PDB file of C-alpha atoms in Angstrom:
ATOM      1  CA  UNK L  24      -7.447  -2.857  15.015  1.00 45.00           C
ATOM      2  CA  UNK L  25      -6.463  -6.597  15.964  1.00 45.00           C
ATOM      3  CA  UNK L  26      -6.239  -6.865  19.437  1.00 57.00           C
ATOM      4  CA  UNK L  27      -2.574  -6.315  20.062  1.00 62.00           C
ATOM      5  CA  UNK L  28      -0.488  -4.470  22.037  1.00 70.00           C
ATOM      6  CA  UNK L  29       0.376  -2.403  18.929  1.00 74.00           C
ATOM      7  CA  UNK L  30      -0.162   1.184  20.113  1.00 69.00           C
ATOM      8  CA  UNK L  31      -2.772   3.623  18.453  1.00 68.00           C
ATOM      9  CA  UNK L  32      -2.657   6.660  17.388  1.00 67.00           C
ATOM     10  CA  UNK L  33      -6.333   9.128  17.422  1.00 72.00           C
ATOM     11  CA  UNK L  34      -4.827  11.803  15.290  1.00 71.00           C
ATOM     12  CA  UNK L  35      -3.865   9.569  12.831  1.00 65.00           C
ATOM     13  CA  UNK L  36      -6.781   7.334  12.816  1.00 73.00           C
ATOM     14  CA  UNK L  37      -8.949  10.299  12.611  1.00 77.00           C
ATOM     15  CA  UNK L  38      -7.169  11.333   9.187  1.00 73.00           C
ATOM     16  CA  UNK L  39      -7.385   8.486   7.666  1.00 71.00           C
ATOM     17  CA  UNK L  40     -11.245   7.855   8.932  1.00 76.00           C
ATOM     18  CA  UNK L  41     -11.682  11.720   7.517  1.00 79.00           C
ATOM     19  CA  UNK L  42     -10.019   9.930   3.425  1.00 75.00           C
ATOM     20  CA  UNK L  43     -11.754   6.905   3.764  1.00 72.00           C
ATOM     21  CA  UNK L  44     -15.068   8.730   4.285  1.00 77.00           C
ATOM     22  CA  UNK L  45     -14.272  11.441   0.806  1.00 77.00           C
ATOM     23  CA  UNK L  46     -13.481   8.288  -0.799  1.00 73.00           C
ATOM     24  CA  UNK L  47     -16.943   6.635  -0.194  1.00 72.00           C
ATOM     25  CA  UNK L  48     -18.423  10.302  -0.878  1.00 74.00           C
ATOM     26  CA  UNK L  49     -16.536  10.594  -4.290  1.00 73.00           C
ATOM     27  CA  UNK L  50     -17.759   7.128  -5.116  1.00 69.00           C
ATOM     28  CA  UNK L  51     -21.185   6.803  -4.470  1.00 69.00           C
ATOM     29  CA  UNK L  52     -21.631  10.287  -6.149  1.00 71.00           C
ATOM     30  CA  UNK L  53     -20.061   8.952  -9.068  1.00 68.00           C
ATOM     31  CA  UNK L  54     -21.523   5.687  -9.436  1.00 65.00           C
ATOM     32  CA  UNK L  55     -24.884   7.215  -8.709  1.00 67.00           C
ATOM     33  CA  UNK L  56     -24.792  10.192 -11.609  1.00 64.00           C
ATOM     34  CA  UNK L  57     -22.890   7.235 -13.702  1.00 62.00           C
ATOM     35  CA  UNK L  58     -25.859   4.614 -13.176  1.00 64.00           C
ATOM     36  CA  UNK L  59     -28.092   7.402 -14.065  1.00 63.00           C
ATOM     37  CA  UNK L  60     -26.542   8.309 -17.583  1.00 60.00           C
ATOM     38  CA  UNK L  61     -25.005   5.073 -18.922  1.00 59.00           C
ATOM     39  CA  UNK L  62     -26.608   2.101 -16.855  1.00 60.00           C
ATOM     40  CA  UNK L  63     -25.426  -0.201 -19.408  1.00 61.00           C
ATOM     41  CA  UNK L  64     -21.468   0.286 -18.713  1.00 62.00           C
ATOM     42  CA  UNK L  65     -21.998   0.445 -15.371  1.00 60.00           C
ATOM     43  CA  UNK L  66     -22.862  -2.740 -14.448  1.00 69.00           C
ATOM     44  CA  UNK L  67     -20.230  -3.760 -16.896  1.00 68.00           C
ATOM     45  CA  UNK L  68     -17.841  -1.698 -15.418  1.00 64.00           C
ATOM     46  CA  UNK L  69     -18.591  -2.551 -11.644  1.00 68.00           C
ATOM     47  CA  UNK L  70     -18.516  -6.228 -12.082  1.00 74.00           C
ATOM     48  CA  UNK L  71     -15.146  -6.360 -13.845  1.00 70.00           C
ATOM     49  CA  UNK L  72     -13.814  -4.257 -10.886  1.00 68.00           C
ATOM     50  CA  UNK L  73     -15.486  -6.389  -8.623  1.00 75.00           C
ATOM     51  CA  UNK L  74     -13.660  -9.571  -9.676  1.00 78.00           C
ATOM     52  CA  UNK L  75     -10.261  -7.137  -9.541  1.00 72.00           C
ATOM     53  CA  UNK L  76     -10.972  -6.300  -5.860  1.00 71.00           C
ATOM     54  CA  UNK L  77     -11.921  -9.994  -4.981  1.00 79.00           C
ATOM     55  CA  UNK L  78      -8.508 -10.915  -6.713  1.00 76.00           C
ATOM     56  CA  UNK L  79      -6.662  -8.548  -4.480  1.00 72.00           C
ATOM     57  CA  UNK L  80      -8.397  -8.878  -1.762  1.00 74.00           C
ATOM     58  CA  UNK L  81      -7.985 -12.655  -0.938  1.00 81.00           C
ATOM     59  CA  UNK L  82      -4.893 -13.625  -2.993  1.00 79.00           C
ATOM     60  CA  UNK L  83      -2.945 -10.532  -2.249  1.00 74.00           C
ATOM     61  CA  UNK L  84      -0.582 -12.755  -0.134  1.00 78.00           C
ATOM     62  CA  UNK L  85       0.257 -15.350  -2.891  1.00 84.00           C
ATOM     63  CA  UNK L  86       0.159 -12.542  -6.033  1.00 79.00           C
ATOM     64  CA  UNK L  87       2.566 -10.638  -4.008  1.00 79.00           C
ATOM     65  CA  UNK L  88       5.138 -12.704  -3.024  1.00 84.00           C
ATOM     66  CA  UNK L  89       5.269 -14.411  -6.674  1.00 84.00           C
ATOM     67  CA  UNK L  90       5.725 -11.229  -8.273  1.00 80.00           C
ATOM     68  CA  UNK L  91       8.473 -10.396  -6.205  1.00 81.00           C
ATOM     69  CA  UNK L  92       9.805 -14.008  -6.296  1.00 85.00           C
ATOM     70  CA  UNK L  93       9.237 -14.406  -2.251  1.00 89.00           C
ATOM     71  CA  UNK L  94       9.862 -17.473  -1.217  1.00 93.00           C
ATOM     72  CA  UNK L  95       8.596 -18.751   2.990  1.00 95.00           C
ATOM     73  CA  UNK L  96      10.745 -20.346   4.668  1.00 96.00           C
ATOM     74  CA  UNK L  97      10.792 -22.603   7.227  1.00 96.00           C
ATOM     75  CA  UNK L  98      12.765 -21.773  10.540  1.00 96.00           C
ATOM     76  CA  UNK L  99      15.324 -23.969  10.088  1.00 96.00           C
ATOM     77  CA  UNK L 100      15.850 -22.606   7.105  1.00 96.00           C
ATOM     78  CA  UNK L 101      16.038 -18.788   8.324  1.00 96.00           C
ATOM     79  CA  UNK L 102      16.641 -19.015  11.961  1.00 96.00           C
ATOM     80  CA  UNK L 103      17.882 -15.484  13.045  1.00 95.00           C
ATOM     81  CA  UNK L 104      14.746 -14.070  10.824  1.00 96.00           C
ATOM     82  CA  UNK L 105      12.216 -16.366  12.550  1.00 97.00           C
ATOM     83  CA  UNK L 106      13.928 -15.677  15.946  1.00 96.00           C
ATOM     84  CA  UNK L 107      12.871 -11.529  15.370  1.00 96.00           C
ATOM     85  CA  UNK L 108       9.547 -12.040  14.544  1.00 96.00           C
ATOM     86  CA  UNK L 109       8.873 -14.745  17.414  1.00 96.00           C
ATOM     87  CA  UNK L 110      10.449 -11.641  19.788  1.00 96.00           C
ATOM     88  CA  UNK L 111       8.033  -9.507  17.795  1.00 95.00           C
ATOM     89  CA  UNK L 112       4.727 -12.077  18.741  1.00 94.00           C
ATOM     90  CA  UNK L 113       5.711 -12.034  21.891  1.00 94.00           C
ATOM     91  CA  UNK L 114       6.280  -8.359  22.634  1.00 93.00           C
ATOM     92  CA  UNK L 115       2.865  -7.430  20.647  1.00 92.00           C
ATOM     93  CA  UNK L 116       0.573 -10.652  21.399  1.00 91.00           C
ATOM     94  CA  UNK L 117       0.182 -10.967  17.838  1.00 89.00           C
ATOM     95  CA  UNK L 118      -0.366 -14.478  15.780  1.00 92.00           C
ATOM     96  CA  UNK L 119       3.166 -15.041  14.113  1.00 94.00           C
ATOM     97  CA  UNK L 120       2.805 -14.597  10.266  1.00 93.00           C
ATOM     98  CA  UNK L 121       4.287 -16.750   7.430  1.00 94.00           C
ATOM     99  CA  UNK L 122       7.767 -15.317   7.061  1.00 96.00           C
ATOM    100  CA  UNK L 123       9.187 -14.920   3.656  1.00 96.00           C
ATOM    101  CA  UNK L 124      12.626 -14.037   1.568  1.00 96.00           C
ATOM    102  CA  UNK L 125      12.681 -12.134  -1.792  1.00 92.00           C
ATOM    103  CA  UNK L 126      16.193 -13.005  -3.379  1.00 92.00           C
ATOM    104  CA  UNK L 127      16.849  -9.333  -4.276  1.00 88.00           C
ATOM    105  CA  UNK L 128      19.599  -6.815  -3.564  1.00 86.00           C
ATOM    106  CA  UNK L 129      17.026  -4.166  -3.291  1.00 84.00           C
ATOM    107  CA  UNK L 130      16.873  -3.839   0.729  1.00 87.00           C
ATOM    108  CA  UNK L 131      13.446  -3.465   1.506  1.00 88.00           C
ATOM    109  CA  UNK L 132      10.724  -5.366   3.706  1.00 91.00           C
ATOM    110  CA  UNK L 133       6.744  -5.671   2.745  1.00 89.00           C
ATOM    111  CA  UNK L 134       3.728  -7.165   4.656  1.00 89.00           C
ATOM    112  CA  UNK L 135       0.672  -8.794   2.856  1.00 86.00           C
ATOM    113  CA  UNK L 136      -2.413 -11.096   3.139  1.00 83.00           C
ATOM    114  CA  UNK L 137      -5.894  -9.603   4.230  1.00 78.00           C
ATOM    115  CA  UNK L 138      -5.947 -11.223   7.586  1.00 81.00           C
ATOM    116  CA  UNK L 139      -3.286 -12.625  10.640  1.00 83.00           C
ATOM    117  CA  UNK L 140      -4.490 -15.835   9.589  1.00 85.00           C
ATOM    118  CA  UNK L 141      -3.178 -15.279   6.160  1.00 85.00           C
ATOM    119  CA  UNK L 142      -0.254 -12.744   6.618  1.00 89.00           C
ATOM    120  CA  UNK L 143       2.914 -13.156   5.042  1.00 92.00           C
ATOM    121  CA  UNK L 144       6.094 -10.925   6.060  1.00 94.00           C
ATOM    122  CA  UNK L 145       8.931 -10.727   3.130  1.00 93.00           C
ATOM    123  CA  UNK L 146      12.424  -9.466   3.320  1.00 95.00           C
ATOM    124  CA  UNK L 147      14.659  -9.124   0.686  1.00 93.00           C
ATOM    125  CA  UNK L 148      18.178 -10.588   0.843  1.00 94.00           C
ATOM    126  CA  UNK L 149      19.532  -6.973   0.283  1.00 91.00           C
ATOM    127  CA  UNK L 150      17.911  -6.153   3.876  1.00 93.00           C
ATOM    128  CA  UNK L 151      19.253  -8.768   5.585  1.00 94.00           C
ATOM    129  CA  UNK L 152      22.981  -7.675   4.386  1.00 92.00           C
ATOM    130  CA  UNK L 153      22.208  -4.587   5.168  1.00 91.00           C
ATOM    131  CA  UNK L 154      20.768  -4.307   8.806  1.00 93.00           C
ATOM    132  CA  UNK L 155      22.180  -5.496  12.215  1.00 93.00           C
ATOM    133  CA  UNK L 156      19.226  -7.391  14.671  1.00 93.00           C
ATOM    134  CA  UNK L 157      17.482  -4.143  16.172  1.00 95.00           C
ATOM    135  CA  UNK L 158      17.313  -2.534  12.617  1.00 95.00           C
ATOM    136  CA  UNK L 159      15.915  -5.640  11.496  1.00 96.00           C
ATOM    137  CA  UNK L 160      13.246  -5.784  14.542  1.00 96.00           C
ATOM    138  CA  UNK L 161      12.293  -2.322  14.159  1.00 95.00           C
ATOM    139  CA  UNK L 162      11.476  -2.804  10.254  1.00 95.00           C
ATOM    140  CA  UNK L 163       9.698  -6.354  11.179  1.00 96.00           C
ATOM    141  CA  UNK L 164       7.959  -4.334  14.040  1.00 95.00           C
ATOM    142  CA  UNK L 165       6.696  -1.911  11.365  1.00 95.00           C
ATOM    143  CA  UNK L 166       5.720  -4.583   9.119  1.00 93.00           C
ATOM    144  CA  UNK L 167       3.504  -6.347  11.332  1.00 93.00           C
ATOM    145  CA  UNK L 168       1.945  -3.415  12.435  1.00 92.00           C
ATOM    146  CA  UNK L 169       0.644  -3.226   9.025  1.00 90.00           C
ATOM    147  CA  UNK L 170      -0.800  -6.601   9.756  1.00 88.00           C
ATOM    148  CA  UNK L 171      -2.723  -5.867  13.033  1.00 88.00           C
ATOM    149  CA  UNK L 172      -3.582  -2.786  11.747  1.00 85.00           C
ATOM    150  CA  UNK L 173      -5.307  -4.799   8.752  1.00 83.00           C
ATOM    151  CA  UNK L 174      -3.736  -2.645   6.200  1.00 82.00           C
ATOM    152  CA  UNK L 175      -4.062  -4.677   2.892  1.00 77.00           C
ATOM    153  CA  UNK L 176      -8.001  -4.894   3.634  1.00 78.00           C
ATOM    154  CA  UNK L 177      -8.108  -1.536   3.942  1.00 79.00           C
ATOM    155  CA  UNK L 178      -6.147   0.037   0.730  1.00 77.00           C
ATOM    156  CA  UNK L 179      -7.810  -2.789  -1.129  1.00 74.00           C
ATOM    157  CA  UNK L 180     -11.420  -1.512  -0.323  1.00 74.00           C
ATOM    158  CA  UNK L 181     -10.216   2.497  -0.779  1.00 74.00           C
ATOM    159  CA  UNK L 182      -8.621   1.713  -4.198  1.00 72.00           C
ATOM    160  CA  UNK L 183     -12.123   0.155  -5.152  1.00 70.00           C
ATOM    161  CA  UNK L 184     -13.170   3.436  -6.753  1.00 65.00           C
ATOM    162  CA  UNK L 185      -9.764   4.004  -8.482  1.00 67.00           C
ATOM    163  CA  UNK L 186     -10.275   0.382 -10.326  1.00 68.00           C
ATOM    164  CA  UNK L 187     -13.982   1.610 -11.315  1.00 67.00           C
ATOM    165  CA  UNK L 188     -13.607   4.739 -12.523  1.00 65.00           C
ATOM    166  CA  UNK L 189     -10.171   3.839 -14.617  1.00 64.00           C
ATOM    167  CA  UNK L 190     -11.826   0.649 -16.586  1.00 64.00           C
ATOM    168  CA  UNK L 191     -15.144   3.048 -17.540  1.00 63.00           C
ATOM    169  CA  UNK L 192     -12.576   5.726 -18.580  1.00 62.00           C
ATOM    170  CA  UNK L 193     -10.411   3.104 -20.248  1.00 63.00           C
ATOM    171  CA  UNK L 194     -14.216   1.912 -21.946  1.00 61.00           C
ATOM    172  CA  UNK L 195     -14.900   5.794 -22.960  1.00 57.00           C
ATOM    173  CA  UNK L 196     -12.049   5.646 -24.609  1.00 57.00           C
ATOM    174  CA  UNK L 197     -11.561   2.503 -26.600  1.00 58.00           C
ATOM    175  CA  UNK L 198     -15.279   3.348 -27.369  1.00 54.00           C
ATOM    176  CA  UNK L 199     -14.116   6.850 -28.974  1.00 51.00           C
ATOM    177  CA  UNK L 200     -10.996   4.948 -30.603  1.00 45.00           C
ATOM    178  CA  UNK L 201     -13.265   2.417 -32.221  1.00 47.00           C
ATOM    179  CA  UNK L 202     -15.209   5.296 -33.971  1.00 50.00           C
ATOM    180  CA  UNK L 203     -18.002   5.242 -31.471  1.00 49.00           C
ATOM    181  CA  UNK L 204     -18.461   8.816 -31.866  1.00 47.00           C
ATOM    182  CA  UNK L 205     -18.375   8.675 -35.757  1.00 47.00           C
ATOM    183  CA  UNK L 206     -20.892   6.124 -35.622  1.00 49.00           C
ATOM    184  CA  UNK L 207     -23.626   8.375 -33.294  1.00 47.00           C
ATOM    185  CA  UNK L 208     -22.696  11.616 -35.495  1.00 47.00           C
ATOM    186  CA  UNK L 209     -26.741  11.815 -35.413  1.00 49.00           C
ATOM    187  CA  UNK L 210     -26.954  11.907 -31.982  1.00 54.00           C
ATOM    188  CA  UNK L 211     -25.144  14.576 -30.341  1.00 60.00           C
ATOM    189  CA  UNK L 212     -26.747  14.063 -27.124  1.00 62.00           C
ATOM    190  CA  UNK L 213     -24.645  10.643 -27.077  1.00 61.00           C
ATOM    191  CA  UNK L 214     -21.522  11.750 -27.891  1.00 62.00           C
ATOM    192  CA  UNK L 215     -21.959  14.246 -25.088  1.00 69.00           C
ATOM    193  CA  UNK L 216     -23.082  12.117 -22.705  1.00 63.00           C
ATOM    194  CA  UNK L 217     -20.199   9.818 -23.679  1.00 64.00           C
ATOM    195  CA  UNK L 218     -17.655  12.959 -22.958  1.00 70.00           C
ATOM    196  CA  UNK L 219     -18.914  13.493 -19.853  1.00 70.00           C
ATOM    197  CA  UNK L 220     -18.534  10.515 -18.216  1.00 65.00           C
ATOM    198  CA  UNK L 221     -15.357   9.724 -19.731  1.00 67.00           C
ATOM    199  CA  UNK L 222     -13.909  13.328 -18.126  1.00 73.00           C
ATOM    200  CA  UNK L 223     -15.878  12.301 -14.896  1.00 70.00           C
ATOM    201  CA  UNK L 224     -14.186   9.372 -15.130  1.00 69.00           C
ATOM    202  CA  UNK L 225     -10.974  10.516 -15.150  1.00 72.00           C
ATOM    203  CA  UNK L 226     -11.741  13.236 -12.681  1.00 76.00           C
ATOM    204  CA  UNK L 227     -12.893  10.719  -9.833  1.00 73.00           C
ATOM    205  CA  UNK L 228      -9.701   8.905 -10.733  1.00 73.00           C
ATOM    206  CA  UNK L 229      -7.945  11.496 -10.010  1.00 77.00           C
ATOM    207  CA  UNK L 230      -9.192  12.474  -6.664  1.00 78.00           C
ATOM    208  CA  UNK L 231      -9.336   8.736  -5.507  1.00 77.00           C
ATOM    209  CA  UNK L 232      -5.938   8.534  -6.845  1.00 78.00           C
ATOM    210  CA  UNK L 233      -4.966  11.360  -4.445  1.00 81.00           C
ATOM    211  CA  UNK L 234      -7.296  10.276  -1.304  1.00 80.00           C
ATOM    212  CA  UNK L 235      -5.820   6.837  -1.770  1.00 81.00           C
ATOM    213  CA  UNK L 236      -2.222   7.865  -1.381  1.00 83.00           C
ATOM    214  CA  UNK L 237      -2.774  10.163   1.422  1.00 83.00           C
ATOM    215  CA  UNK L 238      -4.313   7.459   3.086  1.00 84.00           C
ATOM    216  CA  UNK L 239      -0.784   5.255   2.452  1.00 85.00           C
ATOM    217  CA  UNK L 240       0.926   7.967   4.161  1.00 88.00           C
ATOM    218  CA  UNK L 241      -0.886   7.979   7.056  1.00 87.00           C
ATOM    219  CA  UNK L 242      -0.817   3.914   6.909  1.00 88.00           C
ATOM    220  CA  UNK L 243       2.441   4.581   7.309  1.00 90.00           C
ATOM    221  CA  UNK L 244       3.350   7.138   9.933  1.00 91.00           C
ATOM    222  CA  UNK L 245       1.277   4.954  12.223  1.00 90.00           C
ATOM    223  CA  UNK L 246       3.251   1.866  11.594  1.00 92.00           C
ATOM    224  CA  UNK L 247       6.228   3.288  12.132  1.00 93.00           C
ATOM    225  CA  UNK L 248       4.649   5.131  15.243  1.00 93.00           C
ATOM    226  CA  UNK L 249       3.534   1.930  16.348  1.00 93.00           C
ATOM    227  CA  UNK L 250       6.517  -0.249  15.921  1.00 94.00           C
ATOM    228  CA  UNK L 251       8.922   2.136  17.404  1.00 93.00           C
ATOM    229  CA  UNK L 252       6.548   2.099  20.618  1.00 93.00           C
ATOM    230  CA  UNK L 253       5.880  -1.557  20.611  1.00 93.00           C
ATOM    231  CA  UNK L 254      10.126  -2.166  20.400  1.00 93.00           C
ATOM    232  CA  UNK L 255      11.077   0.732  22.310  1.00 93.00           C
ATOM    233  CA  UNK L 256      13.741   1.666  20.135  1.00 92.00           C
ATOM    234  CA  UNK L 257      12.834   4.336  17.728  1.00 93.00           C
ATOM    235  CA  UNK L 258      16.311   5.041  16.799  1.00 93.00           C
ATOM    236  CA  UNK L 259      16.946   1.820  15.541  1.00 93.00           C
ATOM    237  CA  UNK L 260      14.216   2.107  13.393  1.00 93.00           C
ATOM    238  CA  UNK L 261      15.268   5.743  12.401  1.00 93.00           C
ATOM    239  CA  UNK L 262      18.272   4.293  11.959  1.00 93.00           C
ATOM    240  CA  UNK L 263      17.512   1.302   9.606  1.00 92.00           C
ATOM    241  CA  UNK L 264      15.209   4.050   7.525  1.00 91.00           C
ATOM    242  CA  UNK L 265      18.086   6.049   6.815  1.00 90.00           C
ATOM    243  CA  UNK L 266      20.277   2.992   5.957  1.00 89.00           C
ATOM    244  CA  UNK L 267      17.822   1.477   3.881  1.00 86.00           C
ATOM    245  CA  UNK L 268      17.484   4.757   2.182  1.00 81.00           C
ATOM    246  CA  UNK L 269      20.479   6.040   1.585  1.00 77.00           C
ATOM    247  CA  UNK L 270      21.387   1.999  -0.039  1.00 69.00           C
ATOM    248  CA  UNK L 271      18.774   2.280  -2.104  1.00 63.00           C
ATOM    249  CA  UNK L 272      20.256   4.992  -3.809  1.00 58.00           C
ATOM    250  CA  UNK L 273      23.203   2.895  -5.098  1.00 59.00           C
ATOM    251  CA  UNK L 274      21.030   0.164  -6.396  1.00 53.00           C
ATOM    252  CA  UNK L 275      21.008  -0.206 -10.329  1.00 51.00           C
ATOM    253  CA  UNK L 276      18.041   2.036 -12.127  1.00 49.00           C
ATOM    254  CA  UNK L 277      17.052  -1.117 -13.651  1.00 50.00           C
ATOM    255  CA  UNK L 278      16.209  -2.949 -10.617  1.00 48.00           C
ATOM    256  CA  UNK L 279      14.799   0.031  -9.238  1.00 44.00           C
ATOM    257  CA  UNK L 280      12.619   0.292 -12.071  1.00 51.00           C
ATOM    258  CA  UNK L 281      11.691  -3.600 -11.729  1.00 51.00           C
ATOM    259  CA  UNK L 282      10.602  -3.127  -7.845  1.00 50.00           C
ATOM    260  CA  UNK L 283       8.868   0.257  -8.185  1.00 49.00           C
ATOM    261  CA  UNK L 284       5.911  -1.409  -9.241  1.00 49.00           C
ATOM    262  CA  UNK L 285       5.787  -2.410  -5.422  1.00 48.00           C
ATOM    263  CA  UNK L 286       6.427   0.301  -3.690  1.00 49.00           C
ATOM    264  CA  UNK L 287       2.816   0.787  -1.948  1.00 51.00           C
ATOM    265  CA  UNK L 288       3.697  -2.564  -0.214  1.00 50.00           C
ATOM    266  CA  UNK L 289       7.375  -1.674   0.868  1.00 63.00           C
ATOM    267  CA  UNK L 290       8.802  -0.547   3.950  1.00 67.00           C
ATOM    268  CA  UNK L 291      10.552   2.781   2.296  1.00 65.00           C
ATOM    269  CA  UNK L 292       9.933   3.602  -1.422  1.00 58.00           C
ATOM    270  CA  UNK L 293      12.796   2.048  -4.079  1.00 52.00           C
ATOM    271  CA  UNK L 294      13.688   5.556  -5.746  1.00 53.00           C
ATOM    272  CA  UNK L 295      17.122   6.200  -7.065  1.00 48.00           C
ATOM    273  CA  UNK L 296      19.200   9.204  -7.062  1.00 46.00           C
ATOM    274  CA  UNK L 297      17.752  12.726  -7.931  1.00 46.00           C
ATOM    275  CA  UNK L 298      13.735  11.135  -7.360  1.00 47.00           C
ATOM    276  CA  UNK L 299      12.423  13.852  -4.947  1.00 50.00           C
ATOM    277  CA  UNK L 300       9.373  11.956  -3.329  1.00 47.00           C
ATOM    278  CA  UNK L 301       7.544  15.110  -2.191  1.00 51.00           C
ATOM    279  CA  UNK L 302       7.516  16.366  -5.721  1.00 44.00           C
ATOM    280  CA  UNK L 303       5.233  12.838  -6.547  1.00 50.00           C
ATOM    281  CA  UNK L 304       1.690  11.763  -5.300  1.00 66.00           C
ATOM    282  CA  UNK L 305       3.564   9.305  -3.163  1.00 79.00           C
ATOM    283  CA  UNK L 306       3.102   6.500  -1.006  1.00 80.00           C
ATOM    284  CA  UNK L 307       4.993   6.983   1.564  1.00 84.00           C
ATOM    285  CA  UNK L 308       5.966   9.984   3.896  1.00 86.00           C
ATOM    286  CA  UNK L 309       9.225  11.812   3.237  1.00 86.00           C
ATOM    287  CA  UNK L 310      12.010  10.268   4.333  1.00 87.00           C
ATOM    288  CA  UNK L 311      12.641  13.881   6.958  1.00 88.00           C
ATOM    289  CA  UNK L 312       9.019  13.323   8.115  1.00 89.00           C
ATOM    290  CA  UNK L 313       9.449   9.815   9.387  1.00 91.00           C
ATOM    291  CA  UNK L 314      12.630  10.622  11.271  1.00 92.00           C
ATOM    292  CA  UNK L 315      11.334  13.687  12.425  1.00 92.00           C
ATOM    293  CA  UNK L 316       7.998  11.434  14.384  1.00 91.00           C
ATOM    294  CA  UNK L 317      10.605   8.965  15.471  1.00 93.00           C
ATOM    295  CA  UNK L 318      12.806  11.713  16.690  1.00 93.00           C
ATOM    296  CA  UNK L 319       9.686  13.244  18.815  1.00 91.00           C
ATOM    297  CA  UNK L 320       8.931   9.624  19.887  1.00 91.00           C
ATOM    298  CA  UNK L 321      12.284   9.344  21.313  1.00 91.00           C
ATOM    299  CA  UNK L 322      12.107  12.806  22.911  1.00 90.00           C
ATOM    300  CA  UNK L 323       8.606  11.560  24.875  1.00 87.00           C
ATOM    301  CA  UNK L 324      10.089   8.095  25.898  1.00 87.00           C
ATOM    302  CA  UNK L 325      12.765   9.706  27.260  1.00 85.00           C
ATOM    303  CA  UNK L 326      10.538  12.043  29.747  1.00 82.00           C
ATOM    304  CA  UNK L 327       8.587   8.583  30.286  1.00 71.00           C
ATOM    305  CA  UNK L 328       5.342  10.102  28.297  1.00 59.00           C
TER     306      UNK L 328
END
């Protein structure tokens, strides 16, 4: 972690040091047994995912806010929004970020950018309708967590293995579409080998897939534990959760459906009605957890813990 004055949490580091590690297990056993078999999609496979993670990795900040049609803005321009997140600097020591506004009715709030030096903090015009000033600095709070906690370098790297093994399976199975396995009829040893990978493709997917949002979860608990210590108000950021929440719920499907593509990056998921998150692989905690850790927050604050 940056040094901040963000608090830490060693449970919650410990799970998410606990995925990271069965995410480098799954992938160096795959990418072993799958340089083994079929070296010559491999290298194929790793370099195209490669330039994918480089892409994230160091223009998450400007790919982000243009597909959500962010726009930074100067402090004369947004003076009560820059006025938070100086509080915010000064309460956590932290380098202030570029500070952004999506024009959306969607309320919702993201952090991006692989470093402090590069960080960008976005809020949607929906939010700012939405929340009074110690909502607001409790969301911002948890944004910038997300920041010191280097966040976007971190799910970049873990959904490394996700990007592999979906291209070879994607290969696999162009490769079968394109009568690859009519063509090798002869050899049956081929077409098996072919099978294989392709299903131990998609397995390792699968489990990254899961280990990956797991790990979001936890990214997420500890932002939210770490913002509510940092401000001192956890209510207000239980508060703005359930706001934000229950909002989102009247927003159009349609731009729901346009800003779910964004949801790892947001500060609470944009599901409509009847969506029950725990029945998904989500990213985010339910909504009852994250109250539930602010609640306990408030509970040890109180008895000065």
């Amino acid at each position: 972690m940056a040094r901040t004055r963000y608090a830490s949490d060693r449970g919650l580091t410990s799970r998410m040091l606990v995925t990271m590690f069965l995410l480098g297990l799954v992938y160096v056993v795959f990418v072993g047994a799958f340089f083994v078999f079929v070296p010559q999609w491999a290298f194929v496979a790793l370099a195209i995912a490669v330039v994918f993670l480089m892409a994230q990795y160091f223009f998450s900040d400007r790919m982000t806010l243009f597909a959500m049609h962010g726009r930074v803005v100067t402090p004369d321009e947004a003076p009560e929004l820059h006025g938070v997140i100086d509080r915010i600097c000064a309460m956590s020591d932290a380098p202030k970020p570029r500070v952004a506004i999506a024009d959306t009715d969607v309320p919702n709030a993201f952090a991006t950018g692989r470093n402090q030096k590069k960080a960008v903090v976005c809020v949607t015009t929906g939010l700012l309708r939405r929340l009074d000033p110690v909502e607001l600095e409790g969301v911002l709070a948890h944004e910038m967590a997300h920041v010191a906690h280097k966040d976007v370098a971190v799910m970049t790297i873990a959904s490394f293995l996700g990007i592999c093994a979906g291209l070879i399976t994607r290969f696999g199975l162009q490769m079968g579409l394109w009568g690859g396995f009519s063509r090798r009829s002869n050899d049956q040893n081929t077409g098996l080998i072919l099978l294989a990978v392709v299903a131990a493709s998609a397995l390792a997917y699968a489990v990254s897939f899961l280990l990956t949002r797991a790990l979001s979860r936890y990214r997420e608990l500890s932002a939210d534990r770490a913002a509510a210590l940092l401000t001192g108000r956890p209510s207000a950021l239980a508060s703005a959760l359930t706001k934000v929440s229950g909002e989102i719920a009247r927003i159009p499907t349609n731009d729901l459906r346009s800003a779910q593509a964004f949801n790892a990056f947001f500060f609470t998921p944009a599901l409509g009605r009847g969506f029950s998150v725990s029945s998904l692989f989500s990213t985010h905690p339910t909504l009852d957890k994250r109250l539930a850790q602010l609640s306990k927050i408030s509970a040890e604050l109180s008895r000065g813990v």
